[in-house]
Tab-separated table of C-alpha atoms in Angstrom:
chain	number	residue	atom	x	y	z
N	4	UNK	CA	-10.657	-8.126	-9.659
N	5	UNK	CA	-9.639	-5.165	-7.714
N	6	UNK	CA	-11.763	-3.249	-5.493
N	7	UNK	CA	-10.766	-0.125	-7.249
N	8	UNK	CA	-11.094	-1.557	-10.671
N	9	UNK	CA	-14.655	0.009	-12.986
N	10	UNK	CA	-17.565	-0.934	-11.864
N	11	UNK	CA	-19.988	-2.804	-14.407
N	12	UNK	CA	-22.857	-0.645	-16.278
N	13	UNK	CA	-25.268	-3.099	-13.858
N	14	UNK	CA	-23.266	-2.649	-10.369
N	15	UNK	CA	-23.287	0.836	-11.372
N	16	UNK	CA	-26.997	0.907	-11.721
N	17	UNK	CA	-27.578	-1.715	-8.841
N	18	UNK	CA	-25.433	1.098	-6.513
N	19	UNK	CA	-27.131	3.970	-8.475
N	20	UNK	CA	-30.533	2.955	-7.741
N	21	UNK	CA	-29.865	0.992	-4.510
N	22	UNK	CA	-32.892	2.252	-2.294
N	23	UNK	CA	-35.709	1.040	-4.917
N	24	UNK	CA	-33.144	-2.030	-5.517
N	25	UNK	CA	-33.626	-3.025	-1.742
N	26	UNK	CA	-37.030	-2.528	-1.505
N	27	UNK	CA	-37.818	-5.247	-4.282
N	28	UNK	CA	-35.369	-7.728	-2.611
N	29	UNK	CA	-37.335	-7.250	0.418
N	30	UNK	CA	-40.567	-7.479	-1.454
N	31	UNK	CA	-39.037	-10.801	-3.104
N	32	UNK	CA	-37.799	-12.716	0.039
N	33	UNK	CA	-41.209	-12.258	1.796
N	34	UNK	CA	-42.550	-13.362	-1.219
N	35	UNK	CA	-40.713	-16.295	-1.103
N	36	UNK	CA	-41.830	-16.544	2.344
N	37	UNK	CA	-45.543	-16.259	1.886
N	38	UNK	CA	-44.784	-18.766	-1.118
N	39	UNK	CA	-43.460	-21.329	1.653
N	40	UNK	CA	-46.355	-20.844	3.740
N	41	UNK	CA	-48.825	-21.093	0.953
N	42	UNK	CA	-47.559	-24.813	0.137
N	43	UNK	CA	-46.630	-25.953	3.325
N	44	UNK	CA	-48.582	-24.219	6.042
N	45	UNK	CA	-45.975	-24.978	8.639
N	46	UNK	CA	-46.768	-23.832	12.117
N	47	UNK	CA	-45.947	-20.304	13.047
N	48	UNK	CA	-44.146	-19.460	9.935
N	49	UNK	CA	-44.882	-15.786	10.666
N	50	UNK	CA	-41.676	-16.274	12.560
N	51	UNK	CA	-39.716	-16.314	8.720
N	52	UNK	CA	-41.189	-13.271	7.859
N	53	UNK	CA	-40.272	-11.064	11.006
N	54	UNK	CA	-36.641	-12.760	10.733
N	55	UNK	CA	-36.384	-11.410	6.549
N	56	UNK	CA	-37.725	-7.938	7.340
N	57	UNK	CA	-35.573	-7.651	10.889
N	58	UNK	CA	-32.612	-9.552	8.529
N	59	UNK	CA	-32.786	-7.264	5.685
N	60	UNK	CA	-34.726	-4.035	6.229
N	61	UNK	CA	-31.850	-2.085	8.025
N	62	UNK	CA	-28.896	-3.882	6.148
N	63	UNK	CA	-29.142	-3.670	2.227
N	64	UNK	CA	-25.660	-5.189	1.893
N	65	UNK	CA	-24.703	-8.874	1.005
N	66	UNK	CA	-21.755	-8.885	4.020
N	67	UNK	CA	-24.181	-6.849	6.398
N	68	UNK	CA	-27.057	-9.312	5.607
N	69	UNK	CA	-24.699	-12.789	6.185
N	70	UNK	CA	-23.592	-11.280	9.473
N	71	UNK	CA	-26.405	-10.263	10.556
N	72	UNK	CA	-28.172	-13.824	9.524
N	73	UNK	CA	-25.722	-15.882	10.891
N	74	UNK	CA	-26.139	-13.598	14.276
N	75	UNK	CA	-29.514	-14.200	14.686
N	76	UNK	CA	-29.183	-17.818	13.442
N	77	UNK	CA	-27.161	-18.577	16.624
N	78	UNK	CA	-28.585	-16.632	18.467
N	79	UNK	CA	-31.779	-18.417	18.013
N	80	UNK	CA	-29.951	-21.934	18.513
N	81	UNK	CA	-28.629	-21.195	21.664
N	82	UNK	CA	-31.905	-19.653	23.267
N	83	UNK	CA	-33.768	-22.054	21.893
N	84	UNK	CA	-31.847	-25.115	23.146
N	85	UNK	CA	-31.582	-23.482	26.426
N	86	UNK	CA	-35.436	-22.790	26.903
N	87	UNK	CA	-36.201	-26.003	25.502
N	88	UNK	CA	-34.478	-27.272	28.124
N	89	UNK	CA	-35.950	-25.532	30.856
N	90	UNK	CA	-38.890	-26.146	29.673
N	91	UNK	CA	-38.129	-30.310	29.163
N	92	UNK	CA	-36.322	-30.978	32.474
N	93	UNK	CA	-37.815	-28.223	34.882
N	94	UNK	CA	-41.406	-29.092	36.994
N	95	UNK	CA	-41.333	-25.801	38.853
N	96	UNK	CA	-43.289	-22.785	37.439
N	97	UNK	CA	-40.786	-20.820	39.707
N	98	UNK	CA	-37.492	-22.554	39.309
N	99	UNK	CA	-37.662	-22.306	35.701
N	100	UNK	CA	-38.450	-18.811	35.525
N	101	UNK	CA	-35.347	-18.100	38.433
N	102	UNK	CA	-33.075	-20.238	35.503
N	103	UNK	CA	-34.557	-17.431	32.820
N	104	UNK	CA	-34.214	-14.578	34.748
N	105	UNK	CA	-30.488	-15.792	35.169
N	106	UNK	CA	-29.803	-16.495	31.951
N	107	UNK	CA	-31.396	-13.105	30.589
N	108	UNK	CA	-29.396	-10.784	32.991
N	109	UNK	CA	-25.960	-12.763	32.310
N	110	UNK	CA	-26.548	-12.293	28.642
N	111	UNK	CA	-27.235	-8.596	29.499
N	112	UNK	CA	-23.996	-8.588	31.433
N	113	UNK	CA	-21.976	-10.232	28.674
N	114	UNK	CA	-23.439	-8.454	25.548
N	115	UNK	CA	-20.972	-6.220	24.123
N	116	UNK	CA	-19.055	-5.661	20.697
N	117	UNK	CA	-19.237	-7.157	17.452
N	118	UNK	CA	-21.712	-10.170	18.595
N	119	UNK	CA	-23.907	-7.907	20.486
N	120	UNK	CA	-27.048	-8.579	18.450
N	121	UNK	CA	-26.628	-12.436	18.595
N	122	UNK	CA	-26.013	-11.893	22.517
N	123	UNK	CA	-29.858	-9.698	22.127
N	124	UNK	CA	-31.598	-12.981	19.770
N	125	UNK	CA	-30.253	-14.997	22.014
N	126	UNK	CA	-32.121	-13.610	25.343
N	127	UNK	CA	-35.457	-13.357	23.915
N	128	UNK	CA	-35.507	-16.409	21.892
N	129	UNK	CA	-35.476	-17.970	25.569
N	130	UNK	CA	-38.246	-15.937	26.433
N	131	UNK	CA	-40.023	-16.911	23.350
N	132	UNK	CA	-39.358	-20.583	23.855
N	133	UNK	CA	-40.008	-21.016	27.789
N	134	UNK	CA	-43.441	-18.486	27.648
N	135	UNK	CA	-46.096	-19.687	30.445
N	136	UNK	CA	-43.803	-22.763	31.017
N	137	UNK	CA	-46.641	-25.382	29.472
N	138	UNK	CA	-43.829	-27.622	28.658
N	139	UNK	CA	-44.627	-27.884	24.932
N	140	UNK	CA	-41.728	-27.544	22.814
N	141	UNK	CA	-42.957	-28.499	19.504
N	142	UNK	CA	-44.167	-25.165	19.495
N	143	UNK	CA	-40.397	-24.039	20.691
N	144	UNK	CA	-38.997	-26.011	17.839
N	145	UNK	CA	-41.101	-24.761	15.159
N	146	UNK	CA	-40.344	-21.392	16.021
N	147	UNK	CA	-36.686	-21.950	15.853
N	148	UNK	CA	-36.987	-23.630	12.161
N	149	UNK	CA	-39.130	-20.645	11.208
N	150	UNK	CA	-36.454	-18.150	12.416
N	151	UNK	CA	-33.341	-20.476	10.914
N	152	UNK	CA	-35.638	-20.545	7.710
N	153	UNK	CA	-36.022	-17.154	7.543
N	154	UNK	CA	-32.552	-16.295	7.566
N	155	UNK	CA	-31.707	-18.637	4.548
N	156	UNK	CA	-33.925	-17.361	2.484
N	157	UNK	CA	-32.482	-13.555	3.332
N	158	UNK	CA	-29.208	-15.004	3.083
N	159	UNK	CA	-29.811	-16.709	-0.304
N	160	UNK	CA	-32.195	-13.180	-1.718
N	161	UNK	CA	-28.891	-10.754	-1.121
N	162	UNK	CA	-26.352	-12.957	-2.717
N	163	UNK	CA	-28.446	-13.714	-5.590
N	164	UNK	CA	-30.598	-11.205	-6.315
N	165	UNK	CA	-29.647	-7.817	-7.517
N	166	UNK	CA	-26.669	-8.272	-4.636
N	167	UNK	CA	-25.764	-5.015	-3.557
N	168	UNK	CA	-21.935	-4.996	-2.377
N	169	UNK	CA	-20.794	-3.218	0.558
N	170	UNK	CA	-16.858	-2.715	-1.284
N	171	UNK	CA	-18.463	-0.424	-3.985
N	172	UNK	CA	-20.354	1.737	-1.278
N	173	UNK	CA	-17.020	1.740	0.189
N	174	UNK	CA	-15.153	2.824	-2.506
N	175	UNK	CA	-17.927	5.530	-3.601
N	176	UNK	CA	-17.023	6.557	0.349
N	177	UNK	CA	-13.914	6.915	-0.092
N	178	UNK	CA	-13.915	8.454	-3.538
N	179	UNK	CA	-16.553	11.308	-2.069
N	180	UNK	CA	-14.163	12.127	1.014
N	181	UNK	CA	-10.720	12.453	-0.778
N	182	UNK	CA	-12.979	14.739	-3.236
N	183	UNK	CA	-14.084	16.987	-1.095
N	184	UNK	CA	-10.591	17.246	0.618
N	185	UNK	CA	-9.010	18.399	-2.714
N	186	UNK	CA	-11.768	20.453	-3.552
N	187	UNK	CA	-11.326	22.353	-0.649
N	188	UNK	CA	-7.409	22.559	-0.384
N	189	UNK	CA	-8.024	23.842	-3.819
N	190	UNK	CA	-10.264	26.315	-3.495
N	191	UNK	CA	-8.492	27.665	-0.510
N	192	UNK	CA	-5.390	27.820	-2.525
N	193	UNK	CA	-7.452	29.952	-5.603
N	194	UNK	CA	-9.030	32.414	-2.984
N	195	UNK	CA	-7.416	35.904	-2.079
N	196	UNK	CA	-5.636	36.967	1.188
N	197	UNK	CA	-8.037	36.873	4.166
N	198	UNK	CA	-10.903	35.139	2.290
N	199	UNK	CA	-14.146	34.862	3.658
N	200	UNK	CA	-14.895	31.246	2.520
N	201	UNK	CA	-16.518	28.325	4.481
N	202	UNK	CA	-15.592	24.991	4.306
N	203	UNK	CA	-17.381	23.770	6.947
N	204	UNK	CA	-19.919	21.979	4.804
N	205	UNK	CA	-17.538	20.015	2.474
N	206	UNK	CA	-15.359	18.804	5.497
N	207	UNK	CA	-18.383	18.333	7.697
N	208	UNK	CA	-19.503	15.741	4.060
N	209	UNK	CA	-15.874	14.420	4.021
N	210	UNK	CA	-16.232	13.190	7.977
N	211	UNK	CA	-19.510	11.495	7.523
N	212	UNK	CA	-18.363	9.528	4.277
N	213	UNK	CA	-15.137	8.350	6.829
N	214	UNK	CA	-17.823	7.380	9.233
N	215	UNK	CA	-19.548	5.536	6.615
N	216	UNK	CA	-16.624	3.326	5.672
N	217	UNK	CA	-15.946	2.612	8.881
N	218	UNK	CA	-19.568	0.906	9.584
N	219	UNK	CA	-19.057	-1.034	6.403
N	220	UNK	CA	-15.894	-2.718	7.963
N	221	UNK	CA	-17.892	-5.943	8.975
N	222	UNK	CA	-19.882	-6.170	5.894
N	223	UNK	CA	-16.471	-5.750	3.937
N	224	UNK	CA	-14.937	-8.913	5.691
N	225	UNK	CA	-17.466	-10.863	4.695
N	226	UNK	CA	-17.298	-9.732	0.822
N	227	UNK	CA	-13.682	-9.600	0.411
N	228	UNK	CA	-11.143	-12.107	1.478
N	229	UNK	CA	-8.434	-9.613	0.497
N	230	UNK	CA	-9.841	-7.165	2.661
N	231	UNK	CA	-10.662	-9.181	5.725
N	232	UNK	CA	-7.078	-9.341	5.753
N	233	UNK	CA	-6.046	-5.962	5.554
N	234	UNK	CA	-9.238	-5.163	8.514
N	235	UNK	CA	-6.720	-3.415	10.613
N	236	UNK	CA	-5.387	-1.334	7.234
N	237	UNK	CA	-9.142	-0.053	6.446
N	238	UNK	CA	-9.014	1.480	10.018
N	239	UNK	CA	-5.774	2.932	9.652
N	240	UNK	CA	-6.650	4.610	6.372
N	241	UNK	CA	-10.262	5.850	8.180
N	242	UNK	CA	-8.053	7.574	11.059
N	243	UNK	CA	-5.358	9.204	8.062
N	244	UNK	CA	-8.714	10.423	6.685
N	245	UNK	CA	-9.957	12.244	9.894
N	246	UNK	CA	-6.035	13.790	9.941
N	247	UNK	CA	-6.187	15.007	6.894
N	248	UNK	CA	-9.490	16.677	7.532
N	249	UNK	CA	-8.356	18.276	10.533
N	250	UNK	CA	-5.576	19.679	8.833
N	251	UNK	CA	-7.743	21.280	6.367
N	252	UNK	CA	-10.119	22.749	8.798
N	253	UNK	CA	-6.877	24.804	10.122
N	254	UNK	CA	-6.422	26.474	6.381
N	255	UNK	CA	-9.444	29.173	7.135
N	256	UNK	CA	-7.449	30.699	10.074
N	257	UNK	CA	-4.355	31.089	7.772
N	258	UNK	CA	-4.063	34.836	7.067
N	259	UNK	CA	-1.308	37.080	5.596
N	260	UNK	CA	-0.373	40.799	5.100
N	261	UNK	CA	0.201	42.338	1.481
N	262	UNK	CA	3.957	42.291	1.959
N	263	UNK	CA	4.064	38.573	2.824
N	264	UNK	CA	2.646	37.912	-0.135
N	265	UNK	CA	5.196	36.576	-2.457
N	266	UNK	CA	6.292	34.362	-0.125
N	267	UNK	CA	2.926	32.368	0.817
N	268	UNK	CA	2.484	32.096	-3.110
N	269	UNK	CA	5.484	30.108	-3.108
N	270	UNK	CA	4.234	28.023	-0.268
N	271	UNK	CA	0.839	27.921	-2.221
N	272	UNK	CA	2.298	26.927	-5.613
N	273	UNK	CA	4.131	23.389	-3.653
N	274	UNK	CA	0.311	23.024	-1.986
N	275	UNK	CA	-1.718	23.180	-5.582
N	276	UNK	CA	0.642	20.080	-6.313
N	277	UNK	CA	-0.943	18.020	-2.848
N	278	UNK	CA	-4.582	19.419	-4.305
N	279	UNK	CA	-3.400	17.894	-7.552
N	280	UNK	CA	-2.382	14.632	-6.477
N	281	UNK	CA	-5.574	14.215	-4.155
N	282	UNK	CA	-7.373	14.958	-7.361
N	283	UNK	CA	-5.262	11.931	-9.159
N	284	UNK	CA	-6.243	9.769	-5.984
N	285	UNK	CA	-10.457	10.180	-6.030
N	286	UNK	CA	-10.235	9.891	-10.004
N	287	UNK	CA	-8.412	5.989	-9.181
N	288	UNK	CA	-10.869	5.191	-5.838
N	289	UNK	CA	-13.693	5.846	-8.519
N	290	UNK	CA	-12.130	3.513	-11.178
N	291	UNK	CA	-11.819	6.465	-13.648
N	292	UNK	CA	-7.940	5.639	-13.576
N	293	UNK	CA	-6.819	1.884	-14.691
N	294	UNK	CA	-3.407	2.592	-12.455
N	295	UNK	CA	-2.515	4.061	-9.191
N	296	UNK	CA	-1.079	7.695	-9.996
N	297	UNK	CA	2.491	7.754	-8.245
N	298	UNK	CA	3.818	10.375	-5.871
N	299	UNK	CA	7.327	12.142	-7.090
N	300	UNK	CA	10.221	10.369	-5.655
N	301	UNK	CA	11.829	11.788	-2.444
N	302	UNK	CA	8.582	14.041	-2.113
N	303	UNK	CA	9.758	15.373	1.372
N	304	UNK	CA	12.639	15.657	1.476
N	305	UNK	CA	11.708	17.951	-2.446
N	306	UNK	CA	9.173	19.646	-0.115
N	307	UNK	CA	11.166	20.570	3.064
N	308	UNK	CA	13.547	22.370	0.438
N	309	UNK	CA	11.371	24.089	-1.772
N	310	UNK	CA	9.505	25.503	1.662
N	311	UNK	CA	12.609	26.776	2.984
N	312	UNK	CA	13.470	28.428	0.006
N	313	UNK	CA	10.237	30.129	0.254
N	314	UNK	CA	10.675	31.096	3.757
N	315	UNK	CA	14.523	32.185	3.206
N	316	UNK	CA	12.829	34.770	0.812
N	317	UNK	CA	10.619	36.592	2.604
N	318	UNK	CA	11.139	40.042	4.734
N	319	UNK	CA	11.323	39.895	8.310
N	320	UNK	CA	8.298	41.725	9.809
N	321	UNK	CA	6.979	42.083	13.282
N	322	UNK	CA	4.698	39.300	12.751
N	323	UNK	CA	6.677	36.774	10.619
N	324	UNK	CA	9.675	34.353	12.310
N	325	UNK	CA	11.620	32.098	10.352
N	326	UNK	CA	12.584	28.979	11.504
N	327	UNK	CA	14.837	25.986	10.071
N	328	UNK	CA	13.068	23.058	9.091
N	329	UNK	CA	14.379	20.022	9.601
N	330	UNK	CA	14.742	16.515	8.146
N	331	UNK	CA	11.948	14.814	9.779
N	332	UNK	CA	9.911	17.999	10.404
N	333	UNK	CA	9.433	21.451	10.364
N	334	UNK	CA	9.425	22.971	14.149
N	335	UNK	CA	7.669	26.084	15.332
N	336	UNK	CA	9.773	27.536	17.871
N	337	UNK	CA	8.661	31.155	18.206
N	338	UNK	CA	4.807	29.994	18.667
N	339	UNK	CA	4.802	32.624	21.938
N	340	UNK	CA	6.209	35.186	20.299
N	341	UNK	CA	3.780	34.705	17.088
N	342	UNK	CA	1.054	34.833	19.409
N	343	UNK	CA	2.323	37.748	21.547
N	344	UNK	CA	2.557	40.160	17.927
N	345	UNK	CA	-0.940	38.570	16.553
N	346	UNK	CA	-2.716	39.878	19.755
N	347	UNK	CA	-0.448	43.076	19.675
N	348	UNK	CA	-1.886	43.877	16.054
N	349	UNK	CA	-5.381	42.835	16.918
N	350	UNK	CA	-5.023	45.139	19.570
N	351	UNK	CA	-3.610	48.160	17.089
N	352	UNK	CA	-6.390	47.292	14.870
N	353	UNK	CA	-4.390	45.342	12.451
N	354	UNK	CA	-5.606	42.029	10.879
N	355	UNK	CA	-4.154	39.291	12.870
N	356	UNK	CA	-2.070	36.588	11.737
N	357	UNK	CA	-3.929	32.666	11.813
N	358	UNK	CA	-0.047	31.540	11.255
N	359	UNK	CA	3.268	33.000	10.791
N	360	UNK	CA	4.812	31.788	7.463
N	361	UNK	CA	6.954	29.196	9.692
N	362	UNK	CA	3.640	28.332	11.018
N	363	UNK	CA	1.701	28.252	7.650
N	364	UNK	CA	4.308	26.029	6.147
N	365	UNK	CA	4.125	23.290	8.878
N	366	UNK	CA	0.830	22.830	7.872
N	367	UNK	CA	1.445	22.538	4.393
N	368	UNK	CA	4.436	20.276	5.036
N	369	UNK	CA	1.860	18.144	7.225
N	370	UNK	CA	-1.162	17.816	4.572
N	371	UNK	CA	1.848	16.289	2.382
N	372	UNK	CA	2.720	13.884	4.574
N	373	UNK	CA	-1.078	13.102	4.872
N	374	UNK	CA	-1.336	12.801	1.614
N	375	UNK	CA	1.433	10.782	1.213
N	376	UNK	CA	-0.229	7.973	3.671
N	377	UNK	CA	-3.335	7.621	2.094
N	378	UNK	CA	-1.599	6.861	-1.152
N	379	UNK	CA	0.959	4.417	0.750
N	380	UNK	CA	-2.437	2.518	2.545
N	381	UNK	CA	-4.410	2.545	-1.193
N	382	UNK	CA	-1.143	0.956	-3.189
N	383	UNK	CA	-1.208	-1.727	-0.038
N	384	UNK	CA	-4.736	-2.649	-0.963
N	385	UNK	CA	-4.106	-2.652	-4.413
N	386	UNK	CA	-1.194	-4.819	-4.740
N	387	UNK	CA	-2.767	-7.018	-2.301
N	388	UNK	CA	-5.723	-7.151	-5.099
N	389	UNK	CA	-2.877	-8.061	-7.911
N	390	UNK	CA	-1.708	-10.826	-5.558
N	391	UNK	CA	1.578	-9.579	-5.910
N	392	UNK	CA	4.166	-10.735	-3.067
N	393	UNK	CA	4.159	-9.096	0.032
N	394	UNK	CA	7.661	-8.142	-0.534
N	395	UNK	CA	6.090	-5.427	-3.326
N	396	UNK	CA	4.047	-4.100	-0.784
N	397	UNK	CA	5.402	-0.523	-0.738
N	398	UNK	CA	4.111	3.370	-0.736
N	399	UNK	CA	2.533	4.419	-4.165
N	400	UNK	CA	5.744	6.697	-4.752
N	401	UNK	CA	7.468	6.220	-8.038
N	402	UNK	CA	10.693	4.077	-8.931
């Protein structure tokens, strides 16, 4: 099933109501755990509670919780065989506590990236292990069960258990950052000359659902074959996100004189389309849409003409130059001489100009090409979903 197919009324409610959700599958794996004990009464067995709470309490996903468990699981094997070790071949108090001071600050040295926090289990699980150096390691071994049995059981709780999957936080994610992108390219485009209207707040939400996804990467790999193969496309469409943002936050400083009018409604009518079709976008993400809404065919090379006829229309002023735009792109060539008239009418008490219409289109030419990515990156994933053959693997645009 695809990633950006409906969720079910009970993932819905599981993702919904996640926070009280995780709190009861914490509740149940250290019941589990205190079950265990109860029966068993194996030796430290604490151990398998602080491994479920460390496991679980910071990583309410089933891919964050396997990653993390399998982390810490060898982690602990590795410190644990080492100190058990030390602690079974070594006579000198001294010697063996040189061998953990070595072993500690070369872990320290070699910690980095994505197995960081096994790199961290490991160098205090040989603390742990090695202690006052009384050369018993039953205690050592029991320990390291504890730990290993500890992460099964948070394994085996997050699967299970009310799982709560890391691809629909993703999605929502996603779904909440195209949103407030077309929400505020539309409102922009519904607002007078010279508006007054922040957008700080919307973008500033947009940016921290892109960060979101991209901490859900590892947790997604583990979830979703499909997308553990397309790791390096989730990070591409992350970045076209944060592009698409900062293009937005340049709309504010777009401003325009009453006779320029005409022609920036013009440029605004082509933009209420990219608003539209961001709109189409978030509505799929959120599995509202059964299909992936398709761009027009040939959309800039449509665009670049439709701009230029709005450019070739409007009056020459002091503050407006027209350029060409060409195939690939549209070029600003008279961005000195913009910015020598906007500081001339700023100086005569004029408004000044945020961008000339040559200037003003750009940016509308670049939003569609930013749009046009994200939908190209989303039909990849979707038609990975499908299983279709890689050959299919094209933009969303239409036949």
């Amino acid at each position: 099933m695809s990633v950006f197919a409906p969720a079910t009324p009970f993932a819905d409610f599981i993702y919904r109501h996640f926070r009280s959700v995780h709190a009861l599958k914490l509740g149940l794996a250290l019941l589990v755990a205190v079950t265990i004990n109860a029966i068993w009464a194996p030796p430290h067995f604490i151990w398998s509670m602080v491994t479920i709470v460390v496991i679980m309490m910071s990583l309410p996903q089933v891919g964050g919780a396997i990653e993390k468990s399998l982390q810490r699981a060898i982690g602990t094997c590795l410190g644990s065989a080492y100190g058990v070790m030390l602690v079974a071949t070594v006579d000198s108090y001294w010697l063996i506590m040189s061998l953990l001071i070595l072993a500690v600050s070369l872990i320290c040295f070699i910690s980095a990236g994505r197995y960081s926090y096994a790199y961290l289990v490991s160098g205090f699980t040989i603390i742990i292990v090695v202690g006052d150096a009384n050369h018993d390691t039953s205690e050592a071994l029991w320990r390291t069960a504890n730990i290993l049995s500890g992460c099964v059981i948070a394994i085996l709780v997050s699967l299970f258990i009310f799982p709560i999957k890391a691809k629909q936080d993703w999605r929502s994610q996603l779904t909440h950052a195209i949103d407030n992108m077309a929400e505020v390219l539309a409102q922009h485009l519904k607002a007078p000359a010279n508006h007054g209207l922040d957008f700080r707040a919307k973008l500033e939400a947009a940016m921290k659902a892109v960060l979101t996804q991209k901490k859900l990467f590892f947790s997604l790999e583990w979830e979703s074959k499909t997308l553990k193969k397309h790791k390096v496309l989730l990070s591409q469409l992350a970045n076209k996100q944060v592009r698409l943002i900062t293009l937005l936050e340049l709309l504010p400083l777009t401003r325009w004189q009453e006779e320029d009018k005409d022609a920036y409604l013009q440029i605004n009518a082509v933009a209420s389309e990219l608003a539209f079709y961001l709109q189409q976008l978030a509505e799929f993400v959120a599995g509202k849409a059964q299909q992936l809404p398709t761009l027009p065919e040939c959309l800039e090379q449509e665009l670049q003409h439709r701009l230029q006829l709005a450019l070739a229309s409007a009056p020459i002023t002091s503050t407006i130059e027209t350029s060409t735009i060409e195939t690939s792109t549209i070029e600003t060539s008279t961005t000195t001489a913009s910015t020598t008239d906007s500081n001339a009418a700023a100086t005569n008490g004029e408004v000044p100009q945020g961008f000339a219409l040559t200037g003003y289109s750009w940016l509308i030419y670049q939003l569609a090409i930013a749009v046009e990515a994200l939908y190209e990156d989303i039909a990849i994933i979707e038609i990975a979903y499908n299983k279709q053959p890689a050959s299919q693997i094209t933009s969303g645009k239409a036949d």
